[in-house]
Amino acid sequence: MKIVAIVGSPHGAKGSTARLTRIVLEGAESEGARTETLFLKGNTVLPCLGCDVCHKKGHCPQKDSFEEILEKVRSADGLILGSPNYIFSVSAQMKAFMDRCGGIIHCLGFHGKYGASVVTSGGGDEEPIAAYMDHFMMITGIQSVGSVWATMGMISGDDFPEAISHRARELGKRLVHAWKNKESFPEVQQKMAAFKERMRSLMEYRKEEWPFEHTYWKEHWGLK
Ligand SMILES: Cc1cc2nc3c(=O)[nH]c(=O)nc-3n(C[C@H](O)[C@H](O)[C@H](O)COP(=O)(O)O)c2cc1C
């Protein structure tokens, strides 16, 4: 299994989110997964321009690392999203990545992959942020197997408490097991099916304006 982790902290590999994500990856690696971590620092992924070119032509005209990151995710079996809590939400870097995935979302272009989410915060409120990243993954076609988080204000020293490290390692292992066993999560599947129907209607409605996505739907999802 190949897993790509995307960490949306400006602190990159040295940040708390990257350190917690690393433990998840160690769990996955212990079950045989190959992993790669990508950091959304600086202008790696610029904000979406809302130009609709991705819907019309299937690529983004902006010159940054987005398309390269996309290729890596496309060729992976699993995706881990890691973000710090920035004002009760994901970081701007992570949000920019999500917004740029509009074309992927319309096509459920990551369908069949498995995911997990990682959040760190200063003082708490991680759960809705993890749920938001899981929801994002669902609308791209990914089934999330769960999440892990840590409140850094409650942690002294450089190491995570063993309870959190254990949860992180187990999450990584669960991700690999889900992929190996082709697991299906009925609740996620149900939401995904409903979302897919919304996108099907959208594609029928926008077929003239968005030829790339309409063709994708005809080829992959049997749109007439
Ligand atoms: C712009 C900004 C906004 C933040 N907002 C919150 C917040 O709303 N709640 C919170 O608990 N921590 C907040 N924090 C703290 C970070 O979530 C926390 O330090 C996190 O572990 C940083 O992860 P990193 O080292 O991977 O960047 C904020 C930090 C920054 C820089």
CSV table of C-alpha atoms and ligand atoms in Angstrom, one decimal:
chain,number,residue,atom,x,y,z
A,1,MET,CA,0.0,0.0,0.0
A,2,LYS,CA,1.2,3.5,-0.8
A,3,ILE,CA,0.1,6.3,1.5
A,4,VAL,CA,0.6,10.0,0.9
A,5,ALA,CA,0.3,12.3,4.0
A,6,ILE,CA,-0.3,16.0,3.4
A,7,VAL,CA,0.6,18.2,6.3
A,8,GLY,CA,-0.9,21.7,6.2
A,9,SER,CA,1.2,23.5,8.8
A,10,PRO,CA,3.6,26.3,8.0
A,11,HIS,CA,5.9,24.7,10.5
A,12,GLY,CA,6.5,21.8,8.1
A,13,ALA,CA,8.2,18.7,9.3
A,14,LYS,CA,9.2,20.3,12.7
A,15,GLY,CA,5.6,21.1,13.7
A,16,SER,CA,3.4,19.2,16.1
A,17,THR,CA,1.1,18.1,13.3
A,18,ALA,CA,3.9,16.6,11.3
A,19,ARG,CA,5.3,14.8,14.4
A,20,LEU,CA,1.9,13.2,15.2
A,21,THR,CA,1.3,12.3,11.5
A,22,ARG,CA,4.7,10.6,11.5
A,23,ILE,CA,3.6,8.3,14.3
A,24,VAL,CA,0.5,7.4,12.2
A,25,LEU,CA,2.8,6.6,9.3
A,26,GLU,CA,5.1,4.5,11.5
A,27,GLY,CA,2.0,2.4,12.3
A,28,ALA,CA,1.2,2.1,8.6
A,29,GLU,CA,4.8,1.2,7.8
A,30,SER,CA,4.9,-1.5,10.4
A,31,GLU,CA,2.1,-3.2,8.4
A,32,GLY,CA,4.1,-2.9,5.2
A,33,ALA,CA,2.9,0.4,3.7
A,34,ARG,CA,5.2,2.7,1.8
A,35,THR,CA,4.7,6.4,2.8
A,36,GLU,CA,5.5,9.9,1.6
A,37,THR,CA,4.8,13.1,3.4
A,38,LEU,CA,4.1,16.4,1.6
A,39,PHE,CA,4.2,19.7,3.3
A,40,LEU,CA,2.0,22.7,2.3
A,41,LYS,CA,4.4,25.4,3.3
A,42,GLY,CA,4.6,28.9,1.9
A,43,ASN,CA,3.0,29.0,-1.6
A,44,THR,CA,3.2,25.3,-2.3
A,45,VAL,CA,-0.5,25.4,-3.0
A,46,LEU,CA,-2.0,28.8,-3.8
A,47,PRO,CA,-5.6,29.7,-3.1
A,48,CYS,CA,-8.2,28.8,-5.7
A,49,LEU,CA,-9.0,31.6,-8.3
A,50,GLY,CA,-12.5,30.4,-8.9
A,51,CYS,CA,-11.8,30.4,-12.7
A,52,ASP,CA,-13.6,27.0,-13.4
A,53,VAL,CA,-10.7,25.9,-15.7
A,54,CYS,CA,-10.4,22.7,-13.7
A,55,HIS,CA,-14.1,21.9,-14.4
A,56,LYS,CA,-13.7,22.8,-18.1
A,57,LYS,CA,-10.3,21.4,-18.9
A,58,GLY,CA,-9.3,19.1,-16.0
A,59,HIS,CA,-6.3,21.0,-14.8
A,60,CYS,CA,-5.5,24.2,-12.8
A,61,PRO,CA,-3.7,27.0,-14.7
A,62,GLN,CA,-1.9,28.2,-11.6
A,63,LYS,CA,1.9,27.6,-11.5
A,64,ASP,CA,2.6,25.9,-8.2
A,65,SER,CA,3.0,22.4,-6.8
A,66,PHE,CA,-0.7,21.5,-6.8
A,67,GLU,CA,-0.8,19.3,-9.9
A,68,GLU,CA,2.4,17.4,-8.7
A,69,ILE,CA,0.7,16.8,-5.3
A,70,LEU,CA,-2.4,15.7,-7.1
A,71,GLU,CA,-0.5,13.1,-9.1
A,72,LYS,CA,1.0,11.7,-6.0
A,73,VAL,CA,-2.4,11.4,-4.3
A,74,ARG,CA,-3.9,9.8,-7.5
A,75,SER,CA,-1.2,7.2,-7.6
A,76,ALA,CA,-1.5,6.4,-3.8
A,77,ASP,CA,-3.9,4.0,-2.2
A,78,GLY,CA,-4.3,6.0,1.0
A,79,LEU,CA,-4.3,9.7,2.0
A,80,ILE,CA,-3.7,11.2,5.4
A,81,LEU,CA,-4.6,14.8,6.0
A,82,GLY,CA,-2.9,16.6,8.9
A,83,SER,CA,-3.7,20.1,10.0
A,84,PRO,CA,-3.2,22.3,13.0
A,85,ASN,CA,-6.3,24.0,14.5
A,86,TYR,CA,-6.3,27.5,13.1
A,87,ILE,CA,-9.2,29.4,14.6
A,88,PHE,CA,-11.5,26.4,15.0
A,89,SER,CA,-10.7,25.2,11.5
A,90,VAL,CA,-8.1,23.8,9.2
A,91,SER,CA,-5.1,25.9,8.4
A,92,ALA,CA,-5.3,28.3,5.4
A,93,GLN,CA,-2.7,26.0,3.6
A,94,MET,CA,-4.9,23.0,4.0
A,95,LYS,CA,-8.0,24.9,3.0
A,96,ALA,CA,-6.3,26.1,-0.1
A,97,PHE,CA,-5.5,22.5,-1.0
A,98,MET,CA,-9.1,21.5,-0.4
A,99,ASP,CA,-10.5,24.3,-2.5
A,100,ARG,CA,-8.2,23.5,-5.3
A,101,CYS,CA,-9.7,19.9,-5.3
A,102,GLY,CA,-13.0,21.2,-6.7
A,103,GLY,CA,-12.6,19.3,-9.9
A,104,ILE,CA,-11.7,16.1,-8.0
A,105,ILE,CA,-14.8,16.6,-5.8
A,106,HIS,CA,-17.1,17.0,-8.8
A,107,CYS,CA,-15.8,13.7,-10.2
A,108,LEU,CA,-15.2,11.9,-6.8
A,109,GLY,CA,-11.8,11.5,-8.4
A,110,PHE,CA,-10.1,9.8,-5.4
A,111,HIS,CA,-12.7,7.0,-5.4
A,112,GLY,CA,-11.6,3.7,-3.9
A,113,LYS,CA,-8.9,5.1,-1.6
A,114,TYR,CA,-8.8,5.0,2.2
A,115,GLY,CA,-7.9,8.0,4.4
A,116,ALA,CA,-7.3,9.2,8.0
A,117,SER,CA,-7.0,12.6,9.5
A,118,VAL,CA,-4.7,14.2,12.1
A,119,VAL,CA,-5.2,17.4,14.1
A,120,THR,CA,-3.1,19.3,16.7
A,121,SER,CA,-4.2,22.3,18.6
A,122,GLY,CA,-3.0,24.6,21.4
A,123,GLY,CA,-6.1,24.2,23.5
A,124,GLY,CA,-8.6,21.8,22.1
A,125,ASP,CA,-11.6,21.6,19.6
A,126,GLU,CA,-9.9,19.1,17.4
A,127,GLU,CA,-12.8,16.8,16.8
A,128,PRO,CA,-14.9,18.9,14.4
A,129,ILE,CA,-11.7,19.8,12.4
A,130,ALA,CA,-10.9,16.1,12.0
A,131,ALA,CA,-14.6,15.5,11.1
A,132,TYR,CA,-14.3,18.3,8.5
A,133,MET,CA,-11.2,16.7,6.9
A,134,ASP,CA,-13.0,13.3,6.9
A,135,HIS,CA,-16.0,14.9,5.2
A,136,PHE,CA,-13.7,16.4,2.6
A,137,MET,CA,-12.2,13.0,1.9
A,138,MET,CA,-15.7,11.5,1.6
A,139,ILE,CA,-16.7,14.0,-1.1
A,140,THR,CA,-13.6,13.1,-3.1
A,141,GLY,CA,-14.5,9.4,-2.9
A,142,ILE,CA,-12.2,8.4,0.0
A,143,GLN,CA,-13.4,6.4,3.0
A,144,SER,CA,-11.8,7.7,6.2
A,145,VAL,CA,-11.0,5.0,8.8
A,146,GLY,CA,-10.7,7.5,11.6
A,147,SER,CA,-8.7,10.3,13.1
A,148,VAL,CA,-6.2,11.2,15.9
A,149,TRP,CA,-5.6,14.4,17.6
A,150,ALA,CA,-3.5,16.0,20.4
A,151,THR,CA,-4.0,19.2,22.5
A,152,MET,CA,-0.4,20.5,22.7
A,153,GLY,CA,-1.1,22.8,25.7
A,154,MET,CA,-1.8,19.7,27.8
A,155,ILE,CA,1.5,18.0,26.8
A,156,SER,CA,4.8,18.8,28.5
A,157,GLY,CA,8.1,17.9,26.7
A,158,ASP,CA,8.7,16.9,23.1
A,159,ASP,CA,7.1,13.4,23.2
A,160,PHE,CA,3.4,12.7,22.9
A,161,PRO,CA,1.9,10.8,25.8
A,162,GLU,CA,1.8,7.1,25.1
A,163,ALA,CA,-2.0,7.0,24.9
A,164,ILE,CA,-1.9,9.4,22.0
A,165,SER,CA,1.1,7.7,20.3
A,166,HIS,CA,-0.7,4.4,20.6
A,167,ARG,CA,-3.9,5.8,19.0
A,168,ALA,CA,-1.8,7.3,16.2
A,169,ARG,CA,0.0,4.0,15.5
A,170,GLU,CA,-3.2,2.0,15.6
A,171,LEU,CA,-4.8,4.5,13.2
A,172,GLY,CA,-2.0,3.9,10.7
A,173,LYS,CA,-2.4,0.1,11.1
A,174,ARG,CA,-6.1,0.4,10.7
A,175,LEU,CA,-5.6,2.3,7.5
A,176,VAL,CA,-3.5,-0.5,6.0
A,177,HIS,CA,-5.9,-3.2,7.2
A,178,ALA,CA,-8.9,-1.4,5.6
A,179,TRP,CA,-7.1,-1.2,2.3
A,180,LYS,CA,-5.9,-4.8,2.5
A,181,ASN,CA,-9.4,-6.1,3.3
A,182,LYS,CA,-11.2,-3.7,0.9
A,183,GLU,CA,-13.3,-2.7,3.9
A,184,SER,CA,-16.6,-0.9,3.3
A,185,PHE,CA,-17.9,1.6,5.9
A,186,PRO,CA,-21.7,1.7,5.4
A,187,GLU,CA,-22.2,5.1,6.9
A,188,VAL,CA,-19.6,6.7,4.7
A,189,GLN,CA,-20.8,4.8,1.7
A,190,GLN,CA,-24.4,6.1,2.2
A,191,LYS,CA,-23.2,9.7,2.5
A,192,MET,CA,-21.0,9.2,-0.6
A,193,ALA,CA,-23.8,7.8,-2.6
A,194,ALA,CA,-26.0,10.7,-1.8
A,195,PHE,CA,-23.2,13.2,-2.6
A,196,LYS,CA,-22.5,11.4,-5.9
A,197,GLU,CA,-26.2,11.8,-6.9
A,198,ARG,CA,-25.8,15.6,-6.3
A,199,MET,CA,-22.8,15.6,-8.5
A,200,ARG,CA,-24.6,13.6,-11.2
A,201,SER,CA,-27.3,16.2,-11.3
A,202,LEU,CA,-24.7,19.0,-11.4
A,203,MET,CA,-22.9,17.3,-14.3
A,204,GLU,CA,-26.2,17.0,-16.3
A,205,TYR,CA,-27.0,20.7,-15.6
A,206,ARG,CA,-23.4,21.9,-16.4
A,207,LYS,CA,-22.6,19.6,-19.3
A,208,GLU,CA,-22.1,22.5,-21.8
A,209,GLU,CA,-19.9,24.6,-19.5
A,210,TRP,CA,-17.8,21.9,-18.0
A,211,PRO,CA,-16.9,19.4,-20.8
A,212,PHE,CA,-13.9,17.8,-19.0
A,213,GLU,CA,-16.0,16.8,-16.0
A,214,HIS,CA,-19.0,15.7,-18.1
A,215,THR,CA,-16.7,13.5,-20.2
A,216,TYR,CA,-15.1,12.1,-17.0
A,217,TRP,CA,-18.6,11.2,-15.7
A,218,LYS,CA,-19.5,9.5,-18.9
A,219,GLU,CA,-16.3,7.5,-18.9
A,220,HIS,CA,-16.2,6.6,-15.2
A,221,TRP,CA,-19.7,6.9,-13.8
A,222,GLY,CA,-21.9,5.9,-16.7
A,223,LEU,CA,-23.5,9.3,-17.3
A,224,LYS,CA,-25.6,9.2,-20.4
B,1,LIG,C1,-2.9,31.4,13.3
B,1,LIG,C2,-3.1,30.4,14.4
B,1,LIG,C3,-4.4,30.1,14.9
B,1,LIG,C4,-4.5,29.2,15.9
B,1,LIG,N1,-5.8,28.9,16.3
B,1,LIG,C5,-6.0,28.0,17.4
B,1,LIG,C6,-7.3,27.8,17.9
B,1,LIG,O1,-8.3,28.4,17.4
B,1,LIG,N2,-7.4,26.9,18.9
B,1,LIG,C7,-6.4,26.2,19.4
B,1,LIG,O2,-6.6,25.4,20.3
B,1,LIG,N3,-5.1,26.4,18.9
B,1,LIG,C8,-4.9,27.3,17.9
B,1,LIG,N4,-3.6,27.5,17.5
B,1,LIG,C9,-2.5,26.7,18.0
B,1,LIG,C10,-2.1,25.6,17.0
B,1,LIG,O3,-3.3,24.9,16.6
B,1,LIG,C11,-1.2,24.6,17.7
B,1,LIG,O4,0.0,25.3,18.1
B,1,LIG,C12,-0.8,23.5,16.7
B,1,LIG,O5,-0.3,22.4,17.5
B,1,LIG,C13,0.3,23.9,15.7
B,1,LIG,O6,0.7,22.8,14.9
B,1,LIG,P1,2.0,22.8,14.0
B,1,LIG,O7,3.2,22.9,15.0
B,1,LIG,O8,1.9,21.6,13.2
B,1,LIG,O9,1.9,24.1,13.2
B,1,LIG,C14,-3.4,28.5,16.5
B,1,LIG,C15,-2.1,28.8,16.0
B,1,LIG,C16,-2.0,29.7,15.0
B,1,LIG,C17,-0.6,30.1,14.5
